[in-house]
Short mmCIF file of C-alpha atoms and ligand atoms in Angstrom, two decimals:
data_model
loop_
_atom_site.label_atom_id
_atom_site.label_comp_id
_atom_site.label_asym_id
_atom_site.label_seq_id
_atom_site.Cartn_x
_atom_site.Cartn_y
_atom_site.Cartn_z
CA MET S 257 128.56 102.45 75.85
CA ALA S 258 129.53 98.80 76.04
CA LYS S 259 129.13 96.66 72.96
CA HIS S 260 125.97 94.56 72.62
CA GLU S 261 126.52 90.87 73.22
CA LYS S 262 124.35 87.78 73.27
CA PHE S 263 123.74 85.84 76.46
CA ARG S 264 126.61 83.45 77.16
CA PHE S 265 126.72 83.12 80.94
CA LYS S 266 127.06 79.85 82.82
CA SER S 267 126.37 81.11 86.33
CA THR S 268 124.93 84.02 88.26
CA LEU S 269 128.42 84.91 89.45
CA GLU S 270 129.72 85.14 85.88
CA LEU S 271 126.81 87.41 85.05
CA ILE S 272 127.41 89.61 88.06
CA ALA S 273 131.13 89.79 87.25
CA LYS S 274 130.28 91.01 83.76
CA SER S 275 127.91 93.64 85.10
CA ARG S 276 130.65 94.88 87.46
CA GLU S 277 133.13 95.00 84.60
CA LEU S 278 130.61 97.22 82.80
CA GLY S 279 130.34 99.44 85.85
CA PHE S 280 126.93 98.36 87.21
CA ASP S 281 126.41 96.73 90.54
CA LEU S 282 123.50 94.36 89.94
CA PRO S 283 122.00 93.06 93.16
CA TRP S 284 121.79 89.31 93.56
CA SER S 285 121.22 86.68 96.23
CA GLU S 286 122.23 83.06 96.74
CA SER S 287 118.71 82.22 97.88
CA VAL S 288 115.43 82.66 96.04
CA ASP S 289 113.44 82.80 99.30
CA ALA S 290 112.60 86.48 98.96
CA LEU S 291 110.59 85.65 95.83
CA LEU S 292 108.45 83.18 97.72
CA GLN S 293 107.28 85.59 100.42
CA PRO S 294 103.65 86.75 100.43
CA ALA S 295 102.60 90.40 100.34
CA LEU S 296 99.45 92.25 101.39
CA ILE S 297 98.06 94.92 99.08
CA GLN S 298 95.21 96.85 100.68
CA GLY S 299 94.20 93.76 102.63
CA ILE S 300 94.48 91.33 99.73
CA ARG S 301 97.08 88.60 100.07
CA VAL S 302 99.45 88.03 97.18
CA ALA S 303 100.97 84.57 97.47
CA ASN S 304 104.49 85.42 96.28
CA ARG S 305 106.58 88.09 94.50
CA PHE S 306 106.34 86.86 90.91
CA THR S 307 104.28 88.96 88.50
CA VAL S 308 103.25 87.95 85.01
CA GLN S 309 103.73 91.17 83.06
CA PRO S 310 101.00 92.27 80.65
CA MET S 311 101.66 90.63 77.27
CA GLU S 312 99.26 91.11 74.37
CA GLY S 313 98.35 87.89 72.66
CA PHE S 314 96.27 89.53 69.93
CA ASP S 315 94.00 86.53 69.84
CA SER S 316 90.59 87.93 70.66
CA ASP S 317 87.78 88.11 68.13
CA GLU S 318 86.57 91.23 66.31
CA ASP S 319 84.43 92.19 69.31
CA GLY S 320 87.44 92.09 71.61
CA MET S 321 86.23 88.95 73.44
CA PRO S 322 89.05 86.98 75.03
CA GLY S 323 89.12 83.79 72.94
CA GLU S 324 90.27 80.22 73.30
CA LEU S 325 93.96 81.12 73.14
CA ALA S 326 93.55 83.74 75.85
CA PHE S 327 91.96 81.15 78.14
CA ARG S 328 94.89 78.87 77.38
CA ARG S 329 97.51 81.57 78.06
CA TYR S 330 95.97 82.75 81.31
CA GLY S 331 95.34 79.17 82.44
CA ARG S 332 99.06 78.48 81.95
CA TYR S 333 99.97 81.54 84.00
CA ALA S 334 97.60 80.43 86.77
CA ALA S 335 99.07 76.92 86.82
CA GLY S 336 102.55 78.46 86.78
CA GLY S 337 102.18 79.85 90.28
CA SER S 338 102.75 83.62 89.93
CA GLY S 339 101.21 85.53 92.82
CA MET S 340 100.18 88.37 90.53
CA ILE S 341 98.90 88.15 86.96
CA TRP S 342 98.80 91.49 85.17
CA PHE S 343 96.43 91.05 82.25
CA GLU S 344 97.40 92.47 78.90
CA ALA S 345 96.29 95.78 77.43
CA ALA S 346 92.53 95.78 76.88
CA SER S 347 91.29 98.69 74.82
CA VAL S 348 88.52 100.85 76.23
CA LEU S 349 87.40 101.87 72.73
CA ALA S 350 87.34 100.08 69.40
CA ASP S 351 89.17 102.95 67.73
CA GLY S 352 92.00 102.75 70.25
CA ARG S 353 92.89 99.13 69.50
CA SER S 354 96.42 98.58 68.26
CA ASN S 355 95.32 95.50 66.39
CA PRO S 356 91.93 94.10 65.27
CA HIS S 357 92.50 91.17 67.65
CA GLN S 358 93.35 93.20 70.71
CA MET S 359 91.08 92.56 73.70
CA MET S 360 88.45 95.14 74.53
CA ILE S 361 86.73 95.70 77.83
CA THR S 362 83.19 96.83 77.08
CA ASP S 363 79.64 96.10 78.23
CA ASP S 364 79.53 93.40 75.54
CA THR S 365 82.72 91.62 76.58
CA LEU S 366 82.16 91.89 80.34
CA GLU S 367 80.66 88.40 80.73
CA GLN S 368 83.58 86.83 78.88
CA PHE S 369 86.08 88.65 81.10
CA LYS S 370 84.20 87.35 84.15
CA LYS S 371 84.56 83.83 82.79
CA LEU S 372 88.25 84.45 82.25
CA THR S 373 88.92 85.67 85.81
CA ASP S 374 86.86 82.73 87.17
CA HIS S 375 88.83 80.35 84.97
CA VAL S 376 92.18 81.69 86.18
CA ARG S 377 91.19 81.45 89.85
CA LYS S 378 89.83 77.94 89.34
CA VAL S 379 93.01 76.70 87.65
CA ALA S 380 95.14 78.26 90.41
CA GLU S 381 93.03 76.65 93.11
CA GLU S 382 93.10 73.25 91.40
CA THR S 383 96.88 73.46 91.12
CA PHE S 384 97.90 75.00 94.45
CA GLY S 385 94.90 74.70 96.77
CA SER S 386 92.39 77.23 98.01
CA ASP S 387 95.01 79.41 99.75
CA HIS S 388 96.57 80.41 96.47
CA LYS S 389 94.46 83.12 94.86
CA PRO S 390 96.36 85.00 92.17
CA PHE S 391 96.04 88.77 92.39
CA LEU S 392 94.54 89.84 89.06
CA VAL S 393 95.15 93.23 87.44
CA LEU S 394 93.58 94.42 84.20
CA GLN S 395 95.45 96.93 82.05
CA LEU S 396 93.28 99.53 80.30
CA THR S 397 94.61 101.08 77.13
CA HIS S 398 94.05 103.42 74.23
CA SER S 399 96.80 103.05 71.68
CA GLY S 400 96.95 106.70 70.65
CA ARG S 401 99.22 107.23 67.67
CA TYR S 402 99.71 103.46 67.41
CA SER S 403 96.02 102.70 67.08
CA ASN S 404 95.39 100.33 64.24
CA PRO S 405 91.89 98.94 64.71
CA GLY S 406 91.54 97.78 61.12
CA GLY S 407 94.89 96.05 60.99
CA ASP S 408 96.04 98.22 58.13
CA PHE S 409 95.99 101.68 59.66
CA GLN S 410 92.68 102.27 57.88
CA SER S 411 90.84 103.80 60.81
CA LYS S 412 87.20 104.46 60.17
CA ILE S 413 87.00 107.30 62.65
CA PHE S 414 87.40 110.91 61.66
CA SER S 415 86.31 109.81 58.22
CA ASP S 416 86.01 113.40 57.12
CA ASN S 417 89.69 113.84 57.77
CA PRO S 418 92.02 114.50 54.84
CA TYR S 419 94.51 112.02 56.20
CA LEU S 420 92.25 109.23 55.06
CA ASN S 421 93.84 109.33 51.63
CA PRO S 422 95.98 106.29 51.10
CA PRO S 423 98.89 105.73 51.21
CA HIS S 424 98.94 107.85 54.34
CA PRO S 425 96.07 106.56 56.46
CA PRO S 426 95.69 107.97 59.97
CA THR S 427 96.01 106.77 63.46
CA PRO S 428 94.19 108.65 66.17
CA SER S 429 96.56 110.32 68.56
CA PRO S 430 96.72 112.85 71.31
CA ALA S 431 98.84 114.59 68.70
CA LEU S 432 100.75 116.98 70.85
CA ALA S 433 100.12 120.48 69.66
CA ALA S 434 103.82 121.13 69.63
CA LEU S 435 104.13 118.48 66.98
CA THR S 436 101.49 119.89 64.69
CA GLY S 437 102.30 122.39 62.05
CA GLU S 438 105.98 121.46 62.10
CA GLY S 439 105.77 120.24 58.57
CA GLU S 440 103.15 119.82 55.93
CA HIS S 441 101.98 116.77 54.14
CA ARG S 442 99.45 117.02 51.34
CA GLY S 443 98.40 120.37 52.66
CA VAL S 444 97.70 119.18 56.19
CA PRO S 445 99.97 119.51 59.20
CA ASP S 446 102.37 116.65 59.79
CA THR S 447 101.79 115.50 63.34
CA ARG S 448 104.37 112.77 63.27
CA HIS S 449 106.67 112.71 66.21
CA PRO S 450 109.94 114.30 65.08
CA ILE S 451 112.07 111.69 66.82
CA PRO S 452 110.36 108.50 65.60
CA ASP S 453 110.90 107.33 62.10
CA THR S 454 108.14 107.66 59.58
CA ARG S 455 107.08 104.04 59.36
CA TYR S 456 103.91 104.93 61.17
CA PRO S 457 101.07 106.90 59.68
CA ILE S 458 100.47 110.54 60.36
CA PRO S 459 98.26 110.75 63.41
CA VAL S 460 95.12 112.80 63.59
CA PHE S 461 95.14 115.59 66.14
CA TYR S 462 92.95 114.88 69.17
CA SER S 463 91.07 117.90 70.45
CA ASP S 464 90.21 118.27 74.12
CA SER S 465 86.70 116.99 73.44
CA ASP S 466 88.11 113.89 71.68
CA ILE S 467 90.22 113.28 74.77
CA ASP S 468 87.19 113.84 77.03
CA ALA S 469 85.43 111.01 75.18
CA VAL S 470 88.38 108.68 75.72
CA LYS S 471 88.43 109.64 79.39
CA ALA S 472 84.77 108.73 79.80
CA ALA S 473 85.54 105.32 78.28
CA TYR S 474 88.43 104.83 80.71
CA ILE S 475 86.24 105.69 83.67
CA HIS S 476 83.72 103.14 82.47
CA GLY S 477 86.58 100.67 81.92
CA VAL S 478 87.55 101.00 85.60
CA GLU S 479 84.00 100.07 86.61
CA LEU S 480 83.94 97.16 84.17
CA ALA S 481 87.25 95.82 85.50
CA GLU S 482 85.77 95.76 88.98
CA MET S 483 82.61 94.03 87.74
CA ALA S 484 84.70 91.46 85.86
CA GLY S 485 86.32 90.33 89.11
CA PHE S 486 89.76 91.89 88.89
CA ASP S 487 91.53 92.88 92.11
CA ALA S 488 93.11 95.93 90.53
CA VAL S 489 92.94 98.04 87.40
CA ASP S 490 95.93 99.60 85.64
CA VAL S 491 95.50 102.94 83.93
CA LYS S 492 98.33 102.33 81.49
CA ALA S 493 100.69 105.27 80.93
CA CYS S 494 103.63 103.80 79.07
CA HIS S 495 105.20 102.70 75.78
CA GLY S 496 104.14 105.69 73.66
CA TYR S 497 100.42 105.02 73.85
CA LEU S 498 97.85 107.71 74.49
CA LEU S 499 98.23 108.39 78.21
CA HIS S 500 101.99 108.18 78.08
CA GLU S 501 102.14 110.72 75.26
CA MET S 502 99.90 112.99 77.27
CA LEU S 503 102.46 113.05 80.06
CA TYR S 504 104.91 114.77 77.72
CA ALA S 505 102.43 117.05 75.98
CA PHE S 506 104.64 119.91 77.19
CA ASP S 507 103.96 122.17 74.24
CA ARG S 508 100.28 121.46 73.76
CA THR S 509 98.81 124.93 74.04
CA ASP S 510 95.30 126.23 74.77
CA SER S 511 94.32 122.86 76.13
CA ARG S 512 93.20 121.40 79.43
CA TYR S 513 95.54 118.49 78.70
CA GLY S 514 98.80 120.18 77.80
CA GLY S 515 101.53 122.43 79.06
CA SER S 516 101.66 122.46 82.85
CA TYR S 517 102.22 119.36 84.99
CA GLU S 518 98.66 119.79 86.30
CA ASN S 519 97.21 119.70 82.79
CA ARG S 520 99.37 116.88 81.46
CA THR S 521 98.40 114.66 84.37
CA SER S 522 94.75 115.68 84.59
CA PHE S 523 93.49 112.69 82.55
CA LEU S 524 95.20 110.25 84.89
CA ARG S 525 94.05 112.20 87.93
CA GLU S 526 90.40 112.11 86.93
CA VAL S 527 90.38 108.44 85.97
CA LEU S 528 92.21 107.42 89.14
CA ASN S 529 89.83 109.50 91.24
CA THR S 530 86.79 107.51 90.18
CA PRO S 531 84.85 106.31 93.20
CA SER S 532 85.12 102.62 92.21
CA LYS S 533 86.57 100.58 95.09
CA ILE S 534 88.85 98.49 92.93
CA ILE S 535 92.57 98.90 93.70
CA LYS S 536 94.19 101.32 91.26
CA ALA S 537 97.51 100.70 89.57
CA VAL S 538 99.60 102.46 86.94
CA ARG S 539 102.09 100.98 84.51
CA LEU S 540 104.40 103.90 83.88
CA SER S 541 107.29 104.50 81.54
CA GLY S 542 109.54 105.98 84.23
CA PHE S 543 111.97 107.32 81.62
CA ASP S 544 112.09 107.33 77.86
CA LEU S 545 115.63 108.08 76.74
CA ILE S 546 113.91 110.37 74.22
CA PRO S 547 115.00 113.93 74.97
CA TYR S 548 112.61 116.57 76.29
CA PRO S 549 110.07 117.66 75.09
CA TYR S 550 109.38 114.33 73.34
CA GLY S 551 109.77 112.02 76.30
CA PHE S 552 108.78 111.73 79.95
CA GLY S 553 111.22 111.39 82.84
CA MET S 554 113.89 113.32 80.95
CA ASN S 555 115.92 116.38 81.83
CA SER S 556 114.34 119.59 80.54
CA ASP S 557 117.70 120.74 79.14
CA GLY S 558 116.97 118.52 76.13
CA SER S 559 119.85 116.14 76.83
CA ALA S 560 119.53 112.37 76.99
CA ALA S 561 119.75 112.48 80.80
CA ILE S 562 117.04 110.86 82.91
CA ASP S 563 115.37 113.19 85.41
CA LEU S 564 112.85 111.66 87.80
CA LEU S 565 111.55 114.93 89.25
CA GLU S 566 108.15 114.84 87.54
CA VAL S 567 107.93 111.06 87.87
CA LYS S 568 108.36 111.40 91.62
CA ASN S 569 105.90 114.30 91.78
CA LEU S 570 103.34 112.20 89.99
CA ILE S 571 103.84 109.13 92.17
CA SER S 572 103.83 111.25 95.32
CA GLU S 573 100.60 113.01 94.34
CA PHE S 574 98.79 109.82 93.33
CA ALA S 575 100.16 107.64 96.14
CA PRO S 576 97.06 107.97 98.31
CA MET S 577 94.93 106.45 95.57
CA VAL S 578 97.46 104.21 93.76
CA PRO S 579 99.32 101.66 95.91
CA LEU S 580 100.64 99.62 92.97
CA TRP S 581 103.11 100.84 90.29
CA ASN S 582 104.67 98.85 87.48
CA ILE S 583 107.78 100.60 86.14
CA THR S 584 108.79 100.14 82.54
CA ALA S 585 110.55 102.43 80.09
CA GLY S 586 110.53 103.98 76.67
CA VAL S 587 108.60 103.38 73.50
CA PRO S 588 109.18 99.84 72.20
CA ARG S 589 108.35 100.74 68.61
CA LEU S 590 111.22 103.20 68.61
CA ALA S 591 113.78 101.40 70.76
CA ALA S 592 112.55 98.05 72.06
CA HIS S 593 115.79 97.30 73.92
CA VAL S 594 115.18 100.13 76.40
CA GLY S 595 112.33 98.25 78.07
CA ARG S 596 113.09 94.69 76.97
CA PRO S 597 116.79 93.94 76.51
CA TYR S 598 117.29 91.20 73.93
CA ASP S 599 119.76 89.01 72.06
CA ARG S 600 118.16 89.47 68.68
CA GLY S 601 115.95 92.37 67.62
CA ALA S 602 112.66 91.80 65.82
CA PHE S 603 113.09 91.20 62.09
CA ASN S 604 116.87 91.15 62.64
CA SER S 605 117.04 94.85 63.35
CA PRO S 606 120.61 95.98 64.05
CA PRO S 607 121.66 95.47 67.70
CA PRO S 608 121.57 98.53 69.95
CA ASP S 609 124.85 100.10 70.98
CA GLU S 610 124.59 99.01 74.58
CA HIS S 611 125.06 95.77 76.45
CA PRO S 612 121.76 94.13 77.55
CA LEU S 613 123.03 94.18 81.14
CA GLN S 614 123.28 97.96 80.91
CA GLY S 615 119.58 98.19 80.03
CA ILE S 616 118.67 95.76 82.82
CA ALA S 617 120.77 97.65 85.37
CA ARG S 618 119.10 100.91 84.30
CA LEU S 619 115.60 99.48 84.72
CA ILE S 620 116.48 97.91 88.08
CA GLY S 621 118.26 101.06 89.27
CA ILE S 622 115.42 103.46 88.41
CA THR S 623 112.75 101.17 89.86
CA GLY S 624 114.95 100.83 92.95
CA GLN S 625 115.19 104.60 93.35
CA LEU S 626 111.42 104.90 93.17
CA GLN S 627 110.81 102.01 95.56
CA GLN S 628 113.23 103.52 98.07
CA THR S 629 111.66 106.96 97.75
CA PHE S 630 108.19 105.47 98.31
CA PRO S 631 108.75 102.50 100.63
CA ASP S 632 105.03 102.11 101.42
CA LEU S 633 104.04 101.59 97.78
CA PHE S 634 104.40 98.40 95.77
CA PHE S 635 106.63 98.56 92.69
CA VAL S 636 106.82 95.84 90.06
CA GLY S 637 110.18 95.65 88.28
CA THR S 638 110.63 94.97 84.56
CA GLY S 639 113.25 93.58 82.19
CA TYR S 640 114.29 90.28 83.78
CA SER S 641 113.66 87.83 80.94
CA TRP S 642 117.08 88.28 79.30
CA LEU S 643 118.67 86.91 82.50
CA ARG S 644 117.20 83.49 81.72
CA GLN S 645 117.60 80.86 84.51
CA PHE S 646 119.53 83.39 86.63
CA TYR S 647 116.67 85.89 86.90
CA PRO S 648 115.52 84.46 90.26
CA PHE S 649 118.86 85.20 91.91
CA VAL S 650 118.97 88.76 90.62
CA GLY S 651 115.25 89.18 91.40
CA ALA S 652 115.72 87.92 94.96
CA GLY S 653 118.66 90.31 95.39
CA VAL S 654 116.47 93.19 94.19
CA LEU S 655 113.79 92.26 96.72
CA GLU S 656 116.27 91.84 99.57
CA ASN S 657 117.70 95.28 98.80
CA LYS S 658 114.18 96.76 98.70
CA MET S 659 114.58 97.88 95.10
CA ALA S 660 111.15 96.51 94.09
CA SER S 661 108.27 94.64 95.71
CA PHE S 662 107.52 92.27 92.82
CA ILE S 663 109.59 90.81 89.98
CA GLY S 664 107.79 91.09 86.65
CA LEU S 665 108.27 88.58 83.85
CA GLY S 666 107.09 89.33 80.35
CA ARG S 667 108.58 87.22 77.56
CA SER S 668 109.61 84.64 80.14
CA SER S 669 105.92 84.13 80.94
CA PHE S 670 105.18 83.30 77.30
CA ALA S 671 108.08 80.84 77.18
CA TYR S 672 108.13 79.43 80.68
CA PRO S 673 104.99 80.36 82.61
CA ASP S 674 105.70 77.81 85.31
CA SER S 675 109.14 79.04 86.32
CA PRO S 676 107.68 80.22 89.68
CA ARG S 677 106.38 76.71 90.26
CA ASP S 678 109.75 75.15 89.44
CA LEU S 679 111.40 77.56 91.87
CA MET S 680 108.91 76.69 94.59
CA GLU S 681 109.31 72.96 94.03
CA LYS S 682 112.95 72.60 92.94
CA GLY S 683 114.62 75.88 93.87
CA LEU S 684 115.92 76.32 90.31
CA ALA S 685 114.66 77.43 86.92
CA ASP S 686 115.23 75.06 84.00
CA PRO S 687 117.67 76.44 81.38
CA LYS S 688 115.93 74.34 78.71
CA LYS S 689 112.66 76.20 79.22
CA VAL S 690 113.79 79.82 79.47
CA CYS S 691 113.09 82.68 77.09
CA ILE S 692 116.03 83.24 74.75
CA SER S 693 115.02 86.85 73.97
CA CYS S 694 114.89 86.16 70.23
CA SER S 695 112.00 88.65 69.62
CA LYS S 696 109.86 86.09 67.78
CA CYS S 697 106.93 87.00 70.04
CA THR S 698 107.36 90.64 69.04
CA GLU S 699 107.48 89.64 65.38
CA PHE S 700 104.22 87.68 65.76
CA MET S 701 102.69 90.73 67.38
CA ARG S 702 103.88 93.11 64.64
CA GLN S 703 102.55 90.70 62.01
CA GLY S 704 99.11 90.92 63.60
CA GLY S 705 99.28 88.02 66.09
CA PRO S 706 98.49 85.71 67.70
CA ALA S 707 101.54 86.24 69.87
CA GLY S 708 103.27 83.67 72.05
CA CYS S 709 106.61 81.93 72.33
CA GLY S 710 107.73 80.58 68.95
CA VAL S 711 110.56 78.62 70.56
CA ARG S 712 109.21 76.92 73.69
CA ASP S 713 105.47 76.68 73.13
CA MET S 714 104.25 74.10 70.58
CA GLN S 715 101.13 76.17 70.00
CA TYR S 716 103.19 78.95 68.40
CA LYS S 717 106.08 77.05 66.87
CA ALA S 718 104.49 77.15 63.42
CA GLY S 719 105.12 80.86 63.63
CA GLY S 720 103.59 84.18 62.73
CA ARG S 721 100.99 84.52 60.08
CA GLY S 722 101.25 80.87 59.12
CA GLN S 723 99.76 79.83 62.40
CA LYS S 724 96.72 82.02 62.04
CA ALA S 725 95.00 79.53 59.82
CA LYS S 726 95.77 76.72 62.23
CA ILE S 727 94.60 78.36 65.41
CA SER S 728 90.95 78.46 66.15
CA ASN S 729 90.02 81.75 67.63
CA LYS S 730 86.48 80.90 68.46
CA LYS S 731 84.98 82.03 71.73
CA GLN S 732 85.64 79.89 74.72
CA ASP S 733 82.58 78.54 76.40
CA VAL S 734 83.62 78.10 79.98
CA LYS S 735 81.02 77.11 82.48
C1 LIG G 154 104.63 90.32 72.53
C2 LIG G 154 104.64 91.36 73.60
C3 LIG G 154 103.44 91.92 74.06
C4 LIG G 154 103.46 92.90 75.05
N1 LIG G 154 102.26 93.43 75.50
C5 LIG G 154 102.27 94.36 76.47
C6 LIG G 154 101.05 94.88 76.99
O1 LIG G 154 99.94 94.48 76.62
N2 LIG G 154 101.13 95.86 77.94
C7 LIG G 154 102.34 96.31 78.43
O2 LIG G 154 102.35 97.19 79.30
N3 LIG G 154 103.50 95.79 77.99
C8 LIG G 154 103.50 94.83 77.05
N4 LIG G 154 104.68 94.27 76.65
C9 LIG G 154 105.93 94.59 77.40
C10 LIG G 154 106.14 93.55 78.53
O3 LIG G 154 105.11 93.63 79.48
C11 LIG G 154 107.48 93.74 79.27
O4 LIG G 154 107.53 95.03 79.80
C12 LIG G 154 108.69 93.52 78.37
O5 LIG G 154 108.56 92.35 77.60
C13 LIG G 154 109.98 93.47 79.21
O6 LIG G 154 109.92 92.45 80.18
P1 LIG G 154 110.68 91.04 79.94
O7 LIG G 154 112.13 91.35 79.85
O8 LIG G 154 110.34 90.21 81.14
O9 LIG G 154 110.15 90.46 78.69
C14 LIG G 154 104.69 93.32 75.63
C15 LIG G 154 105.89 92.76 75.17
C16 LIG G 154 105.88 91.79 74.17
C17 LIG G 154 107.19 91.20 73.71
#
């Protein structure tokens, strides 16, 4: 493991030299042209290869309506020029929200989502002309063990549950059966994940019928996404949330959702099989670095080795119905650097014992393997923000080497949403505008939002909780 270090590079070549010294061959290109090429997904034109990654802003109202700040954020993305905008996690159920200000896609919020997609298309057209129609994806979520709809882990559901005794309030969870009964807490089984720390509350076990109810909400969510004007809908299966945890419910017994590959993937299968015509997508944690049986994409010998066998089986099986895959990794609440390499961890957490370039090379390498195994599918790559103004050269190299079809930008989109536009117009990204991977956006999120860039965006510079009072969250009335 190479020592962690902060970004200090003055050129792409210096960066590439460092990656070689560390033993990774990062692709790169002298030209950013590959990023500017259009793509065609099931007959829909995508103007270029930039993707705004889903980034929760936690700025909706109690009903989950996208508010004024959401219109601002998505308007900035639209004016920034990305061909694809992957909208943040929208919960399909109130109980599955990770935050009281997380968006929700429901019958009640549908009209507001329609206004939001109209708004984004209008801003894009005004900025780039009628040829430029951003491809819009909505991510559906249920936060599973990280659900926190009340903002204080005081879930109102399962109110007859003994876990409702403070100071150990519950979160709903798929609660893998293998994880129940391992320990006891106040006379009830401790369903905490044995690998994660205990900062999070003990989750409530979800029976098959609880999961059936969530599935029905997802299926409805797919229909709502189509009605709201999205081009595609993402059935999110990553980052430790409900559907991701279900993929590694290896030891869940006597259940339609646990044990065999067939059972663990049956939720995804049924939701993706819905007759809705909208294009289906999946954001998938392709590996977790959490050993089997507590992670997906890991070798079943229990080591820390990545094993893509089941990941490939899943993609191969779902390929006929899912043309678009967005590959991420791990569970950010346990090890954020795995999926988003950084200079400084949130709340000054100790640096990981690997170099950020190692994490980036791992994400690029795994996504590349999947893209090359499934050349007809579209893969979005993750983890580029740490590369700052040099991301376009690495991203273009990835595209030229057919190691992804789109280059996803998360934190960079908060900080510098118009980097695609600068690249189109000037051929370079501006070092004064780039994300510095300081984790302030993550801190805002963990403090309850709203989340944005606390360094580059005036709207968020006041920071964290302090800004809450200053920011109006009232509903946007867009005609
Ligand atoms: C504040 C914040 C909010 C995020 N929200 C989401 C989300 O809603 N859905 C999701 O799949 N990933 C989410 N992510 C992860 C990002 O999409 C992305 O995978 C990660 O930041 C790594 O990409 P980057 O290096 O370009 O930032 C979030 C990350 C941050 C920092």
